[in-house]
GROMACS .gro file of C-alpha atoms in nm:
model
  350
    1MET     CA    1  10.585  12.849  16.690
    2GLY     CA    2  10.795  13.123  16.535
    3VAL     CA    3  10.855  13.293  16.870
    4GLN     CA    4  10.936  12.961  17.032
    5ILE     CA    5  11.191  12.861  16.768
    6LYS     CA    6  11.361  13.203  16.781
    7CYS     CA    7  11.386  13.196  17.161
    8PHE     CA    8  11.529  12.844  17.149
    9HIS     CA    9  11.778  12.950  16.880
   10GLU     CA   10  11.897  13.248  17.087
   11ILE     CA   11  11.966  13.042  17.399
   12ILE     CA   12  12.129  12.751  17.213
   13THR     CA   13  12.345  12.994  17.016
   14ILE     CA   14  12.483  13.141  17.338
   15GLY     CA   15  12.593  12.794  17.449
   16TYR     CA   16  12.742  12.721  17.110
   17ARG     CA   17  12.944  13.043  17.111
   18VAL     CA   18  13.073  12.986  17.464
   19TYR     CA   19  13.191  12.632  17.394
   20HIS     CA   20  13.255  12.662  17.019
   21SER     CA   21  13.632  12.637  17.061
   22TYR     CA   22  13.596  12.289  17.209
   23GLU     CA   23  13.435  12.157  16.890
   24LEU     CA   24  13.174  11.948  17.069
   25PRO     CA   25  13.036  11.695  16.815
   26TRP     CA   26  12.670  11.708  16.716
   27PHE     CA   27  12.576  11.969  16.978
   28ARG     CA   28  12.361  12.193  16.757
   29THR     CA   29  12.230  11.901  16.551
   30LEU     CA   30  12.109  11.717  16.861
   31SER     CA   31  11.966  12.036  17.011
   32TRP     CA   32  11.744  12.096  16.708
   33TYR     CA   33  11.656  11.727  16.690
   34PHE     CA   34  11.531  11.732  17.051
   35LEU     CA   35  11.333  12.049  16.972
   36ILE     CA   36  11.154  11.863  16.691
   37CYS     CA   37  11.085  11.563  16.917
   38VAL     CA   38  10.937  11.771  17.198
   39ASN     CA   39  10.720  11.973  16.959
   40TYR     CA   40  10.600  11.653  16.795
   41PHE     CA   41  10.496  11.525  17.138
   42PHE     CA   42  10.317  11.841  17.255
   43TYR     CA   43  10.140  11.922  16.930
   44GLY     CA   44  10.040  11.558  16.891
   45GLU     CA   45   9.880  11.570  17.235
   46THR     CA   46   9.689  11.882  17.132
   47VAL     CA   47   9.567  11.721  16.810
   48ALA     CA   48   9.448  11.411  16.999
   49ASP     CA   49   9.266  11.624  17.259
   50TYR     CA   50   9.092  11.876  17.033
   51PHE     CA   51   9.069  11.712  16.688
   52GLY     CA   52   8.945  11.363  16.777
   53GLY     CA   53   8.670  11.366  16.513
   54LEU     CA   54   8.912  11.458  16.235
   55VAL     CA   55   9.163  11.196  16.348
   56GLN     CA   56   8.896  10.925  16.337
   57ARG     CA   57   8.824  10.994  15.969
   58GLU     CA   58   9.185  10.974  15.852
   59GLU     CA   59   9.351  10.630  15.858
   60PRO     CA   60   9.714  10.755  15.890
   61LEU     CA   61   9.617  10.992  16.172
   62GLN     CA   62   9.446  10.709  16.360
   63PHE     CA   63   9.773  10.515  16.372
   64LEU     CA   64   9.975  10.821  16.476
   65ALA     CA   65   9.723  10.918  16.745
   66ARG     CA   66   9.697  10.565  16.887
   67TYR     CA   67  10.072  10.521  16.922
   68HIS     CA   68  10.164  10.886  16.964
   69ARG     CA   69  10.340  10.861  17.298
   70PHE     CA   70  10.532  10.550  17.199
   71ILE     CA   71  10.648  10.717  16.876
   72SER     CA   72  10.747  11.031  17.070
   73PHE     CA   73  10.947  10.829  17.320
   74ALA     CA   74  11.114  10.628  17.043
   75LEU     CA   75  11.219  10.953  16.871
   76TYR     CA   76  11.363  11.083  17.198
   77LEU     CA   77  11.548  10.757  17.258
   78ALA     CA   78  11.708  10.786  16.913
   79GLY     CA   79  11.843  11.130  17.010
   80PHE     CA   80  11.956  10.998  17.347
   81CYS     CA   81  12.152  10.716  17.182
   82MET     CA   82  12.305  10.960  16.933
   83PHE     CA   83  12.425  11.174  17.223
   84VAL     CA   84  12.586  10.875  17.397
   85LEU     CA   85  12.758  10.774  17.073
   86SER     CA   86  12.890  11.129  17.030
   87LEU     CA   87  13.071  11.135  17.366
   88VAL     CA   88  13.441  11.213  17.334
   89LYS     CA   89  13.679  11.124  17.615
   90LYS     CA   90  13.837  11.466  17.660
   91HIS     CA   91  13.502  11.649  17.655
   92TYR     CA   92  13.274  11.432  17.872
   93ARG     CA   93  13.196  11.702  18.125
   94LEU     CA   94  13.129  11.975  17.867
   95GLN     CA   95  12.910  11.746  17.661
   96PHE     CA   96  12.694  11.667  17.962
   97TYR     CA   97  12.679  12.040  18.039
   98MET     CA   98  12.543  12.103  17.692
   99PHE     CA   99  12.303  11.807  17.714
  100ALA     CA  100  12.159  11.963  18.031
  101TRP     CA  101  12.164  12.307  17.865
  102THR     CA  102  11.947  12.180  17.580
  103HIS     CA  103  11.696  12.011  17.811
  104VAL     CA  104  11.660  12.311  18.042
  105THR     CA  105  11.605  12.529  17.733
  106LEU     CA  106  11.335  12.291  17.614
  107LEU     CA  107  11.169  12.309  17.956
  108ILE     CA  108  11.179  12.689  17.970
  109VAL     CA  109  11.084  12.762  17.609
  110VAL     CA  110  10.894  12.474  17.451
  111THR     CA  111  10.696  12.348  17.749
  112GLN     CA  112  10.579  12.697  17.842
  113SER     CA  113  10.501  12.778  17.477
  114HIS     CA  114  10.273  12.476  17.476
  115LEU     CA  115  10.090  12.621  17.777
  116VAL     CA  116  10.035  12.944  17.581
  117ILE     CA  117   9.852  12.737  17.318
  118GLN     CA  118   9.645  12.568  17.589
  119ASN     CA  119   9.548  12.910  17.726
  120LEU     CA  120   9.434  13.015  17.378
  121PHE     CA  121   9.199  12.718  17.360
  122GLU     CA  122   9.035  12.837  17.685
  123GLY     CA  123   8.941  13.167  17.519
  124MET     CA  124   9.130  13.458  17.368
  125ILE     CA  125   9.085  13.660  17.686
  126TRP     CA  126   9.316  13.422  17.877
  127PHE     CA  127   9.586  13.501  17.621
  128ILE     CA  128   9.546  13.876  17.568
  129VAL     CA  129   9.485  13.989  17.928
  130PRO     CA  130   9.793  13.821  18.084
  131ILE     CA  131  10.018  13.951  17.804
  132SER     CA  132   9.874  14.302  17.840
  133ILE     CA  133   9.917  14.294  18.217
  134VAL     CA  134  10.288  14.207  18.190
  135ILE     CA  135  10.343  14.488  17.936
  136CYS     CA  136  10.151  14.727  18.161
  137ASN     CA  137  10.364  14.632  18.462
  138ASP     CA  138  10.686  14.687  18.264
  139ILE     CA  139  10.574  15.034  18.161
  140MET     CA  140  10.444  15.144  18.500
  141ALA     CA  141  10.744  15.007  18.690
  142TYR     CA  142  10.972  15.194  18.451
  143LEU     CA  143  10.781  15.521  18.492
  144PHE     CA  144  10.769  15.503  18.873
  145GLY     CA  145  11.135  15.402  18.884
  146PHE     CA  146  11.234  15.682  18.647
  147PHE     CA  147  11.058  15.960  18.838
  148PHE     CA  148  11.069  15.835  19.197
  149GLY     CA  149  11.331  15.560  19.206
  150ARG     CA  150  11.590  15.592  19.483
  151THR     CA  151  11.627  15.253  19.654
  152PRO     CA  152  11.793  14.968  19.458
  153LEU     CA  153  11.580  14.653  19.444
  154ILE     CA  154  11.817  14.374  19.340
  155LYS     CA  155  12.185  14.354  19.247
  156LEU     CA  156  12.114  14.153  18.931
  157SER     CA  157  11.937  14.459  18.786
  158PRO     CA  158  12.093  14.774  18.935
  159LYS     CA  159  11.843  15.003  18.759
  160LYS     CA  160  11.542  14.835  18.924
  161THR     CA  161  11.417  15.016  19.234
  162TRP     CA  162  11.175  14.945  19.516
  163GLU     CA  163  10.976  15.254  19.419
  164GLY     CA  164  10.932  15.121  19.064
  165PHE     CA  165  10.847  14.772  19.191
  166ILE     CA  166  10.582  14.892  19.438
  167GLY     CA  167  10.441  15.159  19.207
  168GLY     CA  168  10.422  14.910  18.923
  169PHE     CA  169  10.234  14.665  19.146
  170PHE     CA  170   9.956  14.902  19.254
  171SER     CA  171   9.924  15.058  18.908
  172THR     CA  172   9.903  14.722  18.734
  173VAL     CA  173   9.640  14.586  18.973
  174ILE     CA  174   9.423  14.896  18.929
  175ILE     CA  175   9.463  14.911  18.551
  176GLY     CA  176   9.411  14.536  18.515
  177PHE     CA  177   9.090  14.558  18.717
  178ILE     CA  178   8.958  14.852  18.513
  179VAL     CA  179   9.049  14.751  18.157
  180SER     CA  180   8.965  14.380  18.180
  181SER     CA  181   8.591  14.440  18.126
  182PRO     CA  182   8.612  14.589  17.771
  183PHE     CA  183   8.755  14.261  17.643
  184TYR     CA  184   8.428  14.077  17.704
  185SER     CA  185   8.188  14.371  17.690
  186PHE     CA  186   8.235  14.447  17.321
  187SER     CA  187   8.315  14.110  17.165
  188LYS     CA  188   8.187  13.839  17.392
  189ASP     CA  189   8.203  13.526  17.183
  190TYR     CA  190   8.538  13.590  17.022
  191PHE     CA  191   8.718  13.668  17.348
  192VAL     CA  192   8.551  13.456  17.615
  193CYS     CA  193   8.440  13.134  17.444
  194PRO     CA  194   8.669  12.831  17.451
  195VAL     CA  195   8.792  12.733  17.107
  196GLU     CA  196   8.628  12.410  16.991
  197PHE     CA  197   8.675  12.211  16.673
  198ASN     CA  198   8.356  12.112  16.490
  199SER     CA  199   8.428  11.774  16.330
  200GLU     CA  200   8.125  11.805  16.099
  201THR     CA  201   8.230  12.135  15.939
  202ASN     CA  202   8.607  12.095  15.996
  203ARG     CA  203   8.613  12.445  16.141
  204PHE     CA  204   8.693  12.605  16.473
  205SER     CA  205   8.399  12.739  16.669
  206VAL     CA  206   8.401  13.025  16.918
  207GLU     CA  207   8.029  13.042  16.984
  208CYS     CA  208   7.895  12.973  17.331
  209GLU     CA  209   7.679  13.095  17.613
  210PRO     CA  210   7.923  13.303  17.821
  211SER     CA  211   8.006  13.141  18.154
  212ASP     CA  212   7.925  13.306  18.486
  213LEU     CA  213   8.272  13.464  18.483
  214PHE     CA  214   8.154  13.708  18.217
  215VAL     CA  215   7.807  13.781  18.352
  216MET     CA  216   7.753  14.079  18.583
  217GLN     CA  217   7.710  13.970  18.946
  218GLU     CA  218   7.610  14.157  19.259
  219TYR     CA  219   7.849  14.134  19.555
  220THR     CA  220   7.795  14.245  19.914
  221LEU     CA  221   8.081  14.457  20.041
  222PRO     CA  222   8.250  14.391  20.378
  223ALA     CA  223   8.126  14.610  20.664
  224VAL     CA  224   8.446  14.817  20.667
  225LEU     CA  225   8.407  14.910  20.300
  226GLN     CA  226   8.035  14.975  20.345
  227ASN     CA  227   8.112  15.235  20.609
  228ALA     CA  228   8.387  15.394  20.403
  229LEU     CA  229   8.216  15.397  20.063
  230LYS     CA  230   7.853  15.418  20.180
  231TRP     CA  231   7.771  15.131  19.942
  232GLU     CA  232   7.623  14.800  20.050
  233THR     CA  233   7.665  14.615  19.723
  234VAL     CA  234   7.864  14.648  19.402
  235ASN     CA  235   7.809  14.501  19.056
  236LEU     CA  236   8.115  14.335  18.902
  237TYR     CA  237   8.212  14.084  18.640
  238PRO     CA  238   8.370  13.789  18.826
  239PHE     CA  239   8.656  13.792  18.573
  240ALA     CA  240   8.756  14.135  18.708
  241ILE     CA  241   8.834  13.965  19.040
  242HIS     CA  242   9.044  13.703  18.862
  243SER     CA  243   9.227  13.983  18.681
  244VAL     CA  244   9.336  14.119  19.021
  245PHE     CA  245   9.508  13.789  19.101
  246LEU     CA  246   9.665  13.775  18.754
  247SER     CA  247   9.785  14.134  18.794
  248SER     CA  248   9.928  14.061  19.138
  249PHE     CA  249  10.130  13.770  19.003
  250ALA     CA  250  10.250  13.971  18.702
  251SER     CA  251  10.367  14.250  18.934
  252LEU     CA  252  10.514  14.056  19.226
  253ILE     CA  253  10.645  13.731  19.076
  254GLY     CA  254  10.656  13.803  18.702
  255PRO     CA  255  10.958  14.038  18.730
  256PHE     CA  256  11.162  13.749  18.870
  257GLY     CA  257  11.149  13.597  18.522
  258GLY     CA  258  11.333  13.907  18.407
  259PHE     CA  259  11.576  13.885  18.701
  260PHE     CA  260  11.643  13.522  18.611
  261ALA     CA  261  11.721  13.624  18.251
  262SER     CA  262  11.945  13.906  18.378
  263GLY     CA  263  12.141  13.662  18.591
  264PHE     CA  264  12.178  13.427  18.296
  265LYS     CA  265  12.313  13.705  18.074
  266ARG     CA  266  12.552  13.829  18.341
  267ALA     CA  267  12.685  13.476  18.386
  268PHE     CA  268  12.797  13.480  18.021
  269LYS     CA  269  12.886  13.850  18.012
  270ILE     CA  270  12.636  13.945  17.743
  271LYS     CA  271  12.398  14.240  17.734
  272ASP     CA  272  12.113  14.080  17.536
  273PHE     CA  273  12.017  13.735  17.414
  274ALA     CA  274  12.045  13.856  17.054
  275SER     CA  275  12.006  14.170  16.842
  276THR     CA  276  11.684  14.074  16.664
  277ILE     CA  277  11.492  14.385  16.777
  278PRO     CA  278  11.699  14.706  16.756
  279GLY     CA  279  11.716  14.873  17.095
  280HIS     CA  280  11.548  14.582  17.272
  281GLY     CA  281  11.774  14.282  17.212
  282GLY     CA  282  11.642  13.939  17.121
  283ILE     CA  283  11.296  13.786  17.124
  284MET     CA  284  11.382  13.612  17.453
  285ASP     CA  285  11.455  13.952  17.610
  286ARG     CA  286  11.089  14.042  17.546
  287PHE     CA  287  10.939  13.709  17.652
  288ASP     CA  288  11.131  13.628  17.971
  289CYS     CA  289  10.838  13.736  18.190
  290GLN     CA  290  10.568  13.633  17.942
  291TYR     CA  291  10.655  13.263  17.960
  292LEU     CA  292  10.634  13.263  18.340
  293MET     CA  293  10.303  13.451  18.323
  294ALA     CA  294  10.162  13.202  18.071
  295THR     CA  295  10.252  12.911  18.298
  296PHE     CA  296  10.083  13.075  18.597
  297THR     CA  297   9.774  13.152  18.388
  298HIS     CA  298   9.748  12.787  18.281
  299VAL     CA  299   9.785  12.663  18.640
  300TYR     CA  300   9.538  12.927  18.763
  301ILE     CA  301   9.275  12.828  18.506
  302GLY     CA  302   9.312  12.460  18.591
  303SER     CA  303   9.296  12.523  18.966
  304PHE     CA  304   9.032  12.794  19.007
  305VAL     CA  305   8.842  12.846  18.682
  306ARG     CA  306   8.802  12.550  18.451
  307GLY     CA  307   8.581  12.254  18.520
  308PRO     CA  308   8.554  11.939  18.307
  309ASN     CA  309   8.556  12.024  17.935
  310PRO     CA  310   8.258  11.852  17.760
  311SER     CA  311   8.407  11.910  17.413
  312LYS     CA  312   8.737  11.753  17.511
  313VAL     CA  313   8.560  11.454  17.670
  314PHE     CA  314   8.352  11.409  17.355
  315GLN     CA  315   8.662  11.416  17.133
  316GLN     CA  316   8.818  11.147  17.353
  317LEU     CA  317   8.502  10.936  17.328
  318LEU     CA  318   8.526  10.949  16.950
  319MET     CA  319   8.868  10.783  16.976
  320LEU     CA  320   8.716  10.471  17.139
  321GLN     CA  321   8.597  10.157  16.964
  322PRO     CA  322   8.221  10.140  16.883
  323GLU     CA  323   8.152   9.875  17.149
  324GLN     CA  324   8.331  10.090  17.409
  325GLN     CA  325   8.124  10.391  17.308
  326LEU     CA  326   7.806  10.184  17.337
  327GLY     CA  327   7.906  10.064  17.685
  328ILE     CA  328   7.963  10.422  17.800
  329PHE     CA  329   7.627  10.522  17.649
  330HIS     CA  330   7.440  10.254  17.846
  331THR     CA  331   7.627  10.339  18.168
  332LEU     CA  332   7.553  10.710  18.130
  333HIS     CA  333   7.191  10.638  18.042
  334SER     CA  334   7.146  10.428  18.358
  335HIS     CA  335   7.319  10.692  18.570
  336LEU     CA  336   7.096  10.973  18.442
  337ARG     CA  337   6.784  10.759  18.491
  338GLU     CA  338   6.881  10.686  18.853
  339ARG     CA  339   6.920  11.059  18.915
  340GLY     CA  340   6.572  11.122  18.774
  341MET     CA  341   6.697  11.320  18.475
  342LEU     CA  342   6.546  11.064  18.234
  343PRO     CA  343   6.203  10.894  18.258
  344PRO     CA  344   6.198  10.533  18.383
  345ALA     CA  345   6.233  10.255  18.126
  346ALA     CA  346   5.868  10.149  18.164
  347THR     CA  347   5.748  10.501  18.092
  348GLN     CA  348   5.966  10.517  17.781
  349THR     CA  349   5.815  10.189  17.651
  350GLU     CA  350   5.461  10.315  17.697
   0.00000   0.00000   0.00000
């Protein structure tokens, strides 16, 4: 939350400084109001998904959870109406520029910050490894560019070179493949288990039986590699293979987040987003690639890794009325009996 608010503040402040002389009414006030509305929506969705048992025990939370989306939309509409009422004839175009500026900032910063939180709930490893990979790629690309760089890569960043880009890619993929295993070899539960909320103890739980991703598997090598390495099989953690894809994205596409930020800063003739970190600039200067990486990680998990989440389904069931829960129980009971996973009704009676 702290990083998100600071990044939002840095981008909004740039817009305010550029158009400060026009004295646009309510610009900063409405920007922060929309930030509160969007955070209320996203964090409310998270509470409803992961804290269903707690919500059911608290009367005020039941009301807020039941009508959460309506309340969120009503709050947004209030800000929308305030913006319309603030329109001044001589500044129409600039005011709509700033309205779009605020919403794009919310999309880039707040929405992607929410995905970082979702990644955390999948297990700490899906948070630490992607962040580490991006940092690794920054370092390796810098080193290769510093020692071997000759060919400019992109005009937006004159110091970036093809040698640094390519060297950073291969180095990051190799390092990501090698160092991913210690994260789940030494502290399995804490790093690899999805975070679940126990409604009975009101505590988070990170205890689980590790999924197949974190269990050593034997793989048969292609014939070409068998001839070259003289090995027929190799033992790997499946997550190491996923780390190769994460590393590839961080090295090939991740830098474009930095190029995008560079273009933005050049458009407004500024060197850094802010001066929060001496020698590095603002928080946004450090997180331009991280946000893009977090979004890819979330999409990757949803597409190739995660199946249905029993804990999340259970929390949603707790939000239903008792008669609805009973109906689902009977339907599930009949379904399991038809599949032979439960004894027939006659056998149960005997």
